[in-house]
Every structure is written in structure tokens, then in C-alpha cells.
PDB file of C-alpha atoms in Angstrom:
ATOM      1  CA  MET K   1      27.817   2.119   0.235  1.00  0.00           C
ATOM      2  CA  PRO K   2      25.283  -0.269  -1.370  1.00  0.00           C
ATOM      3  CA  LYS K   3      21.729   0.885  -0.704  1.00  0.00           C
ATOM      4  CA  PRO K   4      20.582  -2.325   1.135  1.00  0.00           C
ATOM      5  CA  LEU K   5      23.415  -1.896   3.657  1.00  0.00           C
ATOM      6  CA  ARG K   6      22.727   1.722   4.581  1.00  0.00           C
ATOM      7  CA  GLY K   7      20.159   0.803   7.220  1.00  0.00           C
ATOM      8  CA  TRP K   8      22.804  -1.194   9.112  1.00  0.00           C
ATOM      9  CA  VAL K   9      25.081   1.796   9.704  1.00  0.00           C
ATOM     10  CA  ILE K  10      23.512   2.999  12.963  1.00  0.00           C
ATOM     11  CA  PRO K  11      23.037  -0.508  14.516  1.00  0.00           C
ATOM     12  CA  VAL K  12      26.669  -1.389  13.746  1.00  0.00           C
ATOM     13  CA  MET K  13      27.866   1.917  15.207  1.00  0.00           C
ATOM     14  CA  LEU K  14      25.859   1.354  18.399  1.00  0.00           C
ATOM     15  CA  LEU K  15      27.171  -2.196  18.802  1.00  0.00           C
ATOM     16  CA  THR K  16      30.712  -0.938  18.216  1.00  0.00           C
ATOM     17  CA  LEU K  17      30.281   1.762  20.880  1.00  0.00           C
ATOM     18  CA  TRP K  18      28.860  -0.851  23.250  1.00  0.00           C
ATOM     19  CA  TRP K  19      31.918  -3.066  22.727  1.00  0.00           C
ATOM     20  CA  ALA K  20      34.339  -0.132  22.993  1.00  0.00           C
ATOM     21  CA  ALA K  21      32.783   1.149  26.239  1.00  0.00           C
ATOM     22  CA  PHE K  22      34.005  -1.961  28.068  1.00  0.00           C
ATOM     23  CA  ARG K  23      37.065  -2.633  25.954  1.00  0.00           C
ATOM     24  CA  PHE K  24      38.554   0.767  26.829  1.00  0.00           C
ATOM     25  CA  GLY K  25      37.048   1.107  30.315  1.00  0.00           C
ATOM     26  CA  TRP K  26      34.653   3.949  29.586  1.00  0.00           C
ATOM     27  CA  THR K  27      32.075   2.583  32.036  1.00  0.00           C
ATOM     28  CA  THR K  28      31.991   0.399  35.128  1.00  0.00           C
ATOM     29  CA  SER K  29      28.250   0.602  35.794  1.00  0.00           C
ATOM     30  CA  GLN K  30      26.610  -2.573  37.075  1.00  0.00           C
ATOM     31  CA  LEU K  31      23.483  -1.654  35.107  1.00  0.00           C
ATOM     32  CA  PHE K  32      25.336  -2.359  31.871  1.00  0.00           C
ATOM     33  CA  VAL K  33      27.229  -5.487  30.848  1.00  0.00           C
ATOM     34  CA  PRO K  34      29.696  -6.218  28.040  1.00  0.00           C
ATOM     35  CA  LEU K  35      28.365  -7.257  24.668  1.00  0.00           C
ATOM     36  CA  SER K  36      30.366 -10.472  24.885  1.00  0.00           C
ATOM     37  CA  LYS K  37      28.503 -11.491  28.053  1.00  0.00           C
ATOM     38  CA  VAL K  38      25.149 -10.899  26.344  1.00  0.00           C
ATOM     39  CA  VAL K  39      26.299 -13.041  23.409  1.00  0.00           C
ATOM     40  CA  ASP K  40      27.427 -15.807  25.788  1.00  0.00           C
ATOM     41  CA  THR K  41      24.071 -15.699  27.581  1.00  0.00           C
ATOM     42  CA  GLY K  42      22.268 -15.860  24.247  1.00  0.00           C
ATOM     43  CA  LEU K  43      24.284 -18.882  23.133  1.00  0.00           C
ATOM     44  CA  ARG K  44      23.729 -20.617  26.468  1.00  0.00           C
ATOM     45  CA  MET K  45      19.964 -20.018  26.435  1.00  0.00           C
ATOM     46  CA  ALA K  46      19.750 -20.983  22.767  1.00  0.00           C
ATOM     47  CA  GLY K  47      21.662 -24.203  23.444  1.00  0.00           C
ATOM     48  CA  SER K  48      19.397 -25.140  26.355  1.00  0.00           C
ATOM     49  CA  GLY K  49      16.261 -24.372  24.343  1.00  0.00           C
ATOM     50  CA  GLU K  50      15.068 -21.775  26.845  1.00  0.00           C
ATOM     51  CA  LEU K  51      15.289 -18.896  24.374  1.00  0.00           C
ATOM     52  CA  ALA K  52      13.493 -20.791  21.601  1.00  0.00           C
ATOM     53  CA  HIS K  53      10.746 -21.849  24.010  1.00  0.00           C
ATOM     54  CA  ALA K  54      10.190 -18.281  25.242  1.00  0.00           C
ATOM     55  CA  LEU K  55      10.241 -16.821  21.729  1.00  0.00           C
ATOM     56  CA  GLY K  56       7.942 -19.552  20.392  1.00  0.00           C
ATOM     57  CA  ALA K  57       5.401 -18.926  23.159  1.00  0.00           C
ATOM     58  CA  SER K  58       5.394 -15.178  22.467  1.00  0.00           C
ATOM     59  CA  LEU K  59       5.072 -15.606  18.698  1.00  0.00           C
ATOM     60  CA  TYR K  60       2.284 -18.163  19.098  1.00  0.00           C
ATOM     61  CA  ARG K  61       0.220 -15.763  21.201  1.00  0.00           C
ATOM     62  CA  MET K  62       1.006 -12.842  18.905  1.00  0.00           C
ATOM     63  CA  VAL K  63       0.045 -14.664  15.701  1.00  0.00           C
ATOM     64  CA  LEU K  64      -3.165 -16.076  17.176  1.00  0.00           C
ATOM     65  CA  GLY K  65      -4.236 -12.732  18.619  1.00  0.00           C
ATOM     66  CA  PHE K  66      -3.296 -10.925  15.399  1.00  0.00           C
ATOM     67  CA  VAL K  67      -5.317 -13.338  13.225  1.00  0.00           C
ATOM     68  CA  ILE K  68      -8.395 -13.175  15.463  1.00  0.00           C
ATOM     69  CA  GLY K  69      -8.296  -9.396  15.863  1.00  0.00           C
ATOM     70  CA  THR K  70      -7.643  -8.801  12.160  1.00  0.00           C
ATOM     71  CA  ALA K  71     -10.431 -11.123  11.009  1.00  0.00           C
ATOM     72  CA  ILE K  72     -13.003  -9.526  13.309  1.00  0.00           C
ATOM     73  CA  GLY K  73     -11.677  -6.053  12.489  1.00  0.00           C
ATOM     74  CA  LEU K  74     -12.042  -6.626   8.737  1.00  0.00           C
ATOM     75  CA  ALA K  75     -15.623  -7.814   9.202  1.00  0.00           C
ATOM     76  CA  VAL K  76     -16.609  -4.912  11.467  1.00  0.00           C
ATOM     77  CA  GLY K  77     -14.775  -2.285   9.406  1.00  0.00           C
ATOM     78  CA  THR K  78     -16.355  -3.531   6.182  1.00  0.00           C
ATOM     79  CA  ALA K  79     -19.822  -3.552   7.736  1.00  0.00           C
ATOM     80  CA  LEU K  80     -19.416   0.005   9.012  1.00  0.00           C
ATOM     81  CA  GLY K  81     -18.025   1.146   5.675  1.00  0.00           C
ATOM     82  CA  VAL K  82     -20.808  -0.197   3.480  1.00  0.00           C
ATOM     83  CA  SER K  83     -23.780   0.448   5.775  1.00  0.00           C
ATOM     84  CA  ARG K  84     -24.789   3.901   6.996  1.00  0.00           C
ATOM     85  CA  LEU K  85     -27.277   2.275   9.342  1.00  0.00           C
ATOM     86  CA  LEU K  86     -24.597   0.204  11.107  1.00  0.00           C
ATOM     87  CA  GLU K  87     -22.317   3.211  11.252  1.00  0.00           C
ATOM     88  CA  ASN K  88     -25.021   5.208  13.012  1.00  0.00           C
ATOM     89  CA  LEU K  89     -25.805   2.336  15.397  1.00  0.00           C
ATOM     90  CA  ILE K  90     -22.323   1.056  16.197  1.00  0.00           C
ATOM     91  CA  GLY K  91     -20.045   3.938  15.201  1.00  0.00           C
ATOM     92  CA  PRO K  92     -20.498   6.151  18.283  1.00  0.00           C
ATOM     93  CA  THR K  93     -19.859   3.241  20.657  1.00  0.00           C
ATOM     94  CA  PHE K  94     -16.811   2.096  18.697  1.00  0.00           C
ATOM     95  CA  HIS K  95     -15.302   5.585  18.522  1.00  0.00           C
ATOM     96  CA  THR K  96     -15.781   5.905  22.283  1.00  0.00           C
ATOM     97  CA  LEU K  97     -14.127   2.571  23.058  1.00  0.00           C
ATOM     98  CA  LYS K  98     -11.140   3.272  20.825  1.00  0.00           C
ATOM     99  CA  GLN K  99     -10.256   6.248  23.043  1.00  0.00           C
ATOM    100  CA  VAL K 100      -9.696   3.924  26.009  1.00  0.00           C
ATOM    101  CA  SER K 101      -6.012   3.147  26.483  1.00  0.00           C
ATOM    102  CA  LEU K 102      -5.222  -0.418  25.466  1.00  0.00           C
ATOM    103  CA  PHE K 103      -3.549  -1.276  28.768  1.00  0.00           C
ATOM    104  CA  ALA K 104      -6.577   0.031  30.664  1.00  0.00           C
ATOM    105  CA  TRP K 105      -8.352  -3.146  29.515  1.00  0.00           C
ATOM    106  CA  ILE K 106      -5.865  -5.410  31.325  1.00  0.00           C
ATOM    107  CA  PRO K 107      -7.611  -5.410  34.760  1.00  0.00           C
ATOM    108  CA  LEU K 108     -10.970  -6.221  33.135  1.00  0.00           C
ATOM    109  CA  ILE K 109      -9.497  -8.896  30.854  1.00  0.00           C
ATOM    110  CA  SER K 110      -7.672 -10.515  33.781  1.00  0.00           C
ATOM    111  CA  LEU K 111     -10.953 -10.695  35.707  1.00  0.00           C
ATOM    112  CA  TRP K 112     -12.802 -12.240  32.772  1.00  0.00           C
ATOM    113  CA  PHE K 113     -10.124 -14.596  31.437  1.00  0.00           C
ATOM    114  CA  GLY K 114      -7.611 -15.030  34.264  1.00  0.00           C
ATOM    115  CA  LEU K 115      -3.857 -14.597  33.842  1.00  0.00           C
ATOM    116  CA  GLY K 116      -3.107 -17.357  31.340  1.00  0.00           C
ATOM    117  CA  ASP K 117      -2.818 -17.559  27.578  1.00  0.00           C
ATOM    118  CA  LEU K 118      -6.525 -16.950  27.014  1.00  0.00           C
ATOM    119  CA  ALA K 119      -6.317 -13.511  28.630  1.00  0.00           C
ATOM    120  CA  LYS K 120      -3.185 -12.627  26.675  1.00  0.00           C
ATOM    121  CA  ILE K 121      -4.694 -13.701  23.353  1.00  0.00           C
ATOM    122  CA  ALA K 122      -7.840 -11.690  24.098  1.00  0.00           C
ATOM    123  CA  PHE K 123      -5.675  -8.641  24.845  1.00  0.00           C
ATOM    124  CA  LEU K 124      -3.658  -9.088  21.639  1.00  0.00           C
ATOM    125  CA  SER K 125      -6.841  -9.512  19.602  1.00  0.00           C
ATOM    126  CA  LEU K 126      -8.055  -6.203  20.982  1.00  0.00           C
ATOM    127  CA  ALA K 127      -4.739  -4.562  20.071  1.00  0.00           C
ATOM    128  CA  ALA K 128      -5.068  -5.736  16.453  1.00  0.00           C
ATOM    129  CA  PHE K 129      -8.793  -5.053  16.205  1.00  0.00           C
ATOM    130  CA  PHE K 130      -8.942  -1.250  16.399  1.00  0.00           C
ATOM    131  CA  PRO K 131      -6.416  -0.253  13.688  1.00  0.00           C
ATOM    132  CA  VAL K 132      -7.913  -2.760  11.241  1.00  0.00           C
ATOM    133  CA  VAL K 133     -11.457  -1.480  11.798  1.00  0.00           C
ATOM    134  CA  LEU K 134     -10.452   2.174  11.440  1.00  0.00           C
ATOM    135  CA  ASN K 135      -8.378   1.736   8.291  1.00  0.00           C
ATOM    136  CA  THR K 136     -10.882  -0.613   6.643  1.00  0.00           C
ATOM    137  CA  PHE K 137     -13.699   1.833   7.335  1.00  0.00           C
ATOM    138  CA  GLU K 138     -11.693   4.824   6.085  1.00  0.00           C
ATOM    139  CA  GLY K 139     -10.541   2.930   3.008  1.00  0.00           C
ATOM    140  CA  ILE K 140     -14.051   1.971   1.968  1.00  0.00           C
ATOM    141  CA  ARG K 141     -15.493   5.416   2.647  1.00  0.00           C
ATOM    142  CA  SER K 142     -12.695   7.168   0.727  1.00  0.00           C
ATOM    143  CA  VAL K 143     -13.323   5.340  -2.565  1.00  0.00           C
ATOM    144  CA  PRO K 144     -13.537   8.079  -5.240  1.00  0.00           C
ATOM    145  CA  ARG K 145     -17.065   8.792  -6.394  1.00  0.00           C
ATOM    146  CA  ALA K 146     -15.868   8.668 -10.008  1.00  0.00           C
ATOM    147  CA  HIS K 147     -15.075   4.969  -9.587  1.00  0.00           C
ATOM    148  CA  LEU K 148     -18.608   4.280  -8.410  1.00  0.00           C
ATOM    149  CA  GLU K 149     -20.043   6.248 -11.321  1.00  0.00           C
ATOM    150  CA  VAL K 150     -18.066   4.119 -13.777  1.00  0.00           C
ATOM    151  CA  ALA K 151     -19.427   0.991 -12.084  1.00  0.00           C
ATOM    152  CA  ARG K 152     -22.975   2.284 -12.566  1.00  0.00           C
ATOM    153  CA  VAL K 153     -22.267   2.951 -16.242  1.00  0.00           C
ATOM    154  CA  PHE K 154     -21.254  -0.694 -16.643  1.00  0.00           C
ATOM    155  CA  ALA K 155     -24.421  -1.746 -14.746  1.00  0.00           C
ATOM    156  CA  PHE K 156     -22.529  -3.542 -11.977  1.00  0.00           C
ATOM    157  CA  GLY K 157     -24.621  -5.164  -9.279  1.00  0.00           C
ATOM    158  CA  PRO K 158     -23.997  -4.413  -5.574  1.00  0.00           C
ATOM    159  CA  TRP K 159     -21.658  -7.389  -5.140  1.00  0.00           C
ATOM    160  CA  GLN K 160     -19.720  -6.522  -8.310  1.00  0.00           C
ATOM    161  CA  VAL K 161     -19.342  -2.923  -7.166  1.00  0.00           C
ATOM    162  CA  PHE K 162     -17.929  -4.087  -3.850  1.00  0.00           C
ATOM    163  CA  ALA K 163     -15.663  -6.857  -5.193  1.00  0.00           C
ATOM    164  CA  ARG K 164     -14.345  -5.087  -8.299  1.00  0.00           C
ATOM    165  CA  VAL K 165     -14.374  -1.416  -7.305  1.00  0.00           C
ATOM    166  CA  VAL K 166     -14.694  -0.730  -3.573  1.00  0.00           C
ATOM    167  CA  TRP K 167     -12.485  -3.495  -2.194  1.00  0.00           C
ATOM    168  CA  PRO K 168      -9.528  -2.983  -4.586  1.00  0.00           C
ATOM    169  CA  ALA K 169      -9.634   0.785  -4.053  1.00  0.00           C
ATOM    170  CA  ALA K 170      -9.683   0.315  -0.271  1.00  0.00           C
ATOM    171  CA  LEU K 171      -6.868  -2.261  -0.186  1.00  0.00           C
ATOM    172  CA  PRO K 172      -3.994   0.202   0.412  1.00  0.00           C
ATOM    173  CA  SER K 173      -5.728   1.598   3.485  1.00  0.00           C
ATOM    174  CA  ILE K 174      -6.693  -1.908   4.637  1.00  0.00           C
ATOM    175  CA  PHE K 175      -3.094  -3.076   4.368  1.00  0.00           C
ATOM    176  CA  THR K 176      -2.003  -0.088   6.418  1.00  0.00           C
ATOM    177  CA  GLY K 177      -4.413  -1.207   9.148  1.00  0.00           C
ATOM    178  CA  ILE K 178      -3.152  -4.794   8.985  1.00  0.00           C
ATOM    179  CA  TYR K 179       0.445  -3.584   9.122  1.00  0.00           C
ATOM    180  CA  LEU K 180      -0.310  -1.471  12.208  1.00  0.00           C
ATOM    181  CA  ALA K 181      -2.181  -4.390  13.770  1.00  0.00           C
ATOM    182  CA  LEU K 182       0.891  -6.596  13.335  1.00  0.00           C
ATOM    183  CA  ILE K 183       3.160  -4.066  15.029  1.00  0.00           C
ATOM    184  CA  TYR K 184       0.657  -3.330  17.813  1.00  0.00           C
ATOM    185  CA  ALA K 185       0.140  -7.056  18.420  1.00  0.00           C
ATOM    186  CA  TRP K 186       3.876  -7.617  18.901  1.00  0.00           C
ATOM    187  CA  LEU K 187       4.204  -4.638  21.257  1.00  0.00           C
ATOM    188  CA  ALA K 188       1.098  -5.741  23.155  1.00  0.00           C
ATOM    189  CA  THR K 189       2.553  -9.252  23.463  1.00  0.00           C
ATOM    190  CA  LEU K 190       5.406  -7.912  25.559  1.00  0.00           C
ATOM    191  CA  GLY K 191       3.045  -5.751  27.621  1.00  0.00           C
ATOM    192  CA  ALA K 192       0.704  -8.664  28.247  1.00  0.00           C
ATOM    193  CA  GLU K 193       3.550 -10.958  29.327  1.00  0.00           C
ATOM    194  CA  TYR K 194       4.980  -8.216  31.497  1.00  0.00           C
ATOM    195  CA  LEU K 195       1.687  -7.511  33.292  1.00  0.00           C
ATOM    196  CA  LEU K 196       0.080 -10.967  33.099  1.00  0.00           C
ATOM    197  CA  THR K 197       3.111 -12.857  34.338  1.00  0.00           C
ATOM    198  CA  SER K 198       1.690 -16.382  34.169  1.00  0.00           C
ATOM    199  CA  GLY K 199       3.425 -18.613  31.600  1.00  0.00           C
ATOM    200  CA  SER K 200       6.569 -18.181  29.524  1.00  0.00           C
ATOM    201  CA  GLY K 201       7.612 -15.722  26.844  1.00  0.00           C
ATOM    202  CA  ILE K 202      10.109 -13.013  25.980  1.00  0.00           C
ATOM    203  CA  GLY K 203       8.304 -10.594  28.294  1.00  0.00           C
ATOM    204  CA  ASN K 204       8.606 -13.083  31.157  1.00  0.00           C
ATOM    205  CA  LEU K 205      12.307 -13.475  30.326  1.00  0.00           C
ATOM    206  CA  LEU K 206      12.703  -9.710  30.761  1.00  0.00           C
ATOM    207  CA  VAL K 207      10.784  -9.786  34.039  1.00  0.00           C
ATOM    208  CA  ASP K 208      12.954 -12.609  35.413  1.00  0.00           C
ATOM    209  CA  GLY K 209      16.121 -10.761  34.404  1.00  0.00           C
ATOM    210  CA  ARG K 210      14.956  -7.594  36.115  1.00  0.00           C
ATOM    211  CA  GLU K 211      13.926  -9.340  39.333  1.00  0.00           C
ATOM    212  CA  HIS K 212      17.235 -11.227  39.632  1.00  0.00           C
ATOM    213  CA  PHE K 213      19.317  -8.302  38.357  1.00  0.00           C
ATOM    214  CA  TRP K 214      20.576 -10.358  35.383  1.00  0.00           C
ATOM    215  CA  MET K 215      21.324  -7.457  33.076  1.00  0.00           C
ATOM    216  CA  ASP K 216      22.783  -9.736  30.413  1.00  0.00           C
ATOM    217  CA  GLN K 217      19.421 -11.502  30.162  1.00  0.00           C
ATOM    218  CA  VAL K 218      17.528  -8.209  30.097  1.00  0.00           C
ATOM    219  CA  LEU K 219      19.700  -6.809  27.305  1.00  0.00           C
ATOM    220  CA  LEU K 220      19.448 -10.095  25.409  1.00  0.00           C
ATOM    221  CA  GLY K 221      15.660  -9.838  25.614  1.00  0.00           C
ATOM    222  CA  VAL K 222      15.761  -6.262  24.315  1.00  0.00           C
ATOM    223  CA  LEU K 223      17.906  -7.327  21.345  1.00  0.00           C
ATOM    224  CA  VAL K 224      15.590 -10.255  20.558  1.00  0.00           C
ATOM    225  CA  VAL K 225      12.525  -8.001  20.737  1.00  0.00           C
ATOM    226  CA  GLY K 226      14.157  -5.514  18.367  1.00  0.00           C
ATOM    227  CA  ALA K 227      15.218  -8.250  15.937  1.00  0.00           C
ATOM    228  CA  VAL K 228      11.752  -9.796  15.835  1.00  0.00           C
ATOM    229  CA  GLY K 229      10.134  -6.381  15.384  1.00  0.00           C
ATOM    230  CA  PHE K 230      12.469  -5.650  12.479  1.00  0.00           C
ATOM    231  CA  ALA K 231      11.682  -9.036  10.897  1.00  0.00           C
ATOM    232  CA  LEU K 232       7.929  -8.453  11.216  1.00  0.00           C
ATOM    233  CA  ASN K 233       8.215  -4.955   9.763  1.00  0.00           C
ATOM    234  CA  TRP K 234      10.318  -6.163   6.820  1.00  0.00           C
ATOM    235  CA  SER K 235       8.028  -9.141   6.116  1.00  0.00           C
ATOM    236  CA  ALA K 236       4.908  -6.973   6.163  1.00  0.00           C
ATOM    237  CA  SER K 237       6.446  -4.386   3.837  1.00  0.00           C
ATOM    238  CA  GLN K 238       7.585  -7.064   1.364  1.00  0.00           C
ATOM    239  CA  LEU K 239       4.162  -8.711   1.376  1.00  0.00           C
ATOM    240  CA  GLU K 240       2.407  -5.379   0.849  1.00  0.00           C
ATOM    241  CA  ARG K 241       4.780  -4.502  -1.988  1.00  0.00           C
ATOM    242  CA  ARG K 242       4.025  -7.757  -3.776  1.00  0.00           C
ATOM    243  CA  LEU K 243       0.276  -7.762  -3.279  1.00  0.00           C
ATOM    244  CA  LEU K 244      -0.117  -4.099  -4.210  1.00  0.00           C
ATOM    245  CA  ALA K 245       2.414  -4.057  -7.038  1.00  0.00           C
ATOM    246  CA  TRP K 246      -0.369  -2.937  -9.402  1.00  0.00           C
ATOM    247  CA  ARG K 247      -0.311   0.515  -7.774  1.00  0.00           C
ATOM    248  CA  GLY K 248       3.192   1.226  -9.092  1.00  0.00           C
ATOM    249  CA  ARG K 249       5.786   3.271  -7.247  1.00  0.00           C
ATOM    250  CA  SER K 250       5.873   6.952  -6.425  1.00  0.00           C
ATOM    251  CA  THR K 251       8.129   9.005  -8.682  1.00  0.00           C
ATOM    252  CA  ALA K 252       9.061  11.354  -5.830  1.00  0.00           C
ATOM    253  CA  GLN K 253      12.637  11.021  -4.619  1.00  0.00           C
ATOM    254  CA  PHE K 254      14.029  12.760  -1.548  1.00  0.00           C
TER     255      PHE K 254
END
């Protein structure tokens, strides 16, 4: 089998089992519906624009929260990484706050920002913020000392050391933080829409399906969430591969 197609084996097998379960009468549970009904529901909601509207609302909140959280996280992580003073002042508080479960912030955020888009974007920004700060800080602090010694030999100034030595060496770790922030932001989007039910979105579509016992809509929402998550994961990996192509590839094969 061609290598790019190998990842599709399990999804195709699961979809085939789903189809066969109803085609051959293996299940009659009302908590499960035929694949064909889910497809029909998807086509109907896509034709009416309801699915596109819900998905667009979720992606808008996710992207905005991801950008805000990542930008602030890069600034804070860089500051902590380059300054021992800031690390001593801010580090203990930050490391305490990061231990608080993300969803534990929902009651406080809802009190401060209400139940609308502002509260959801604030929650998503928080979800993206912590992994970016941690990985940026770790990336800067893990720059090999030999690299800094070479910079001193070439008489680099502080800005040159940061821009031409520290930042490039920390980029792999920083991209890991950004990648995690993207995934966390998408997962938090669904949680925010599920708990802060005001407005529209894929999470609200799942809530409506559950409350009305529309299992075709619930399963459609699950499939859409999985497809979007896969697309985000693939896009992030391709972008990282292009931007960090100078690192080369590992020779290890398993």
C-alpha cells in the first residue's frame, strides 16, 4: 500500500464496520444511527448553511483565541527565558497558575466576561497561552552553552546573540508549544461552547443534538470535530516541516 494511504486504513475499517452493523442487522440500538442517515443530515445542514455557520463561528473563536494566547505567550515566555530577574519574580506565580485545570477557570471567566464570544475567546486564549510560555521558556533556557561561547568569540552584541543564536536554537521547542496551543485551542473551543452555551458553534450543535436526542446530528458533529482536528494537525506539521527544514531529518527508522 502506498505510504500516504496507510493512515486511512483504520478510519476506512471503522466506517465499513459502522455501515455493516446496520446493513446486516448487528445492532438495533437507538443510541446509534446508520451512516447513511448521518450523511443525509450532513448534506441537509450543509445545504441550508447551518453547518457552515456553526463551523465558521467555532473556527473564528478558535483562531482569534489562538492568536491572542500565542502572541502573549511568546512575549511572556521570551521575557522569562532571557531574564533571571523576571523568572524569579513571575515564575513561581506562573508555575502555580499552570497547575489549575483549564476548565476550572470557566466559572470565573463567565463572571468577568459573561457567556458570549468574549468569554469564549478569553478562555481559548488561556488554553493557548500556557503551552507557548512553557515551551518558549524551555527552548531559550536549553540553548547549548557552546553556541553562546561562539557568539562571544565573534563579539556579538546582546541583540545579535538573541536574534542569531538563541532564537533559532529555541525555534523547535517554540514550534512545539505553538503546535500544542493550536490543538488545545480547538479542544477548548468545544468545551467552551459546551459549557458557555450562548451563541452558535459545533459545540452548540452537539448540545442541541443531545438535548433533542438527534443522534445523527451528534455523530455528524463528532465526525466534523475529528476532521477539523486532523486538518489542523496536518497543517501545523506541514508548516513546521517547511519552516524548520534547515534542521534536516532524523536518520532513525522504526
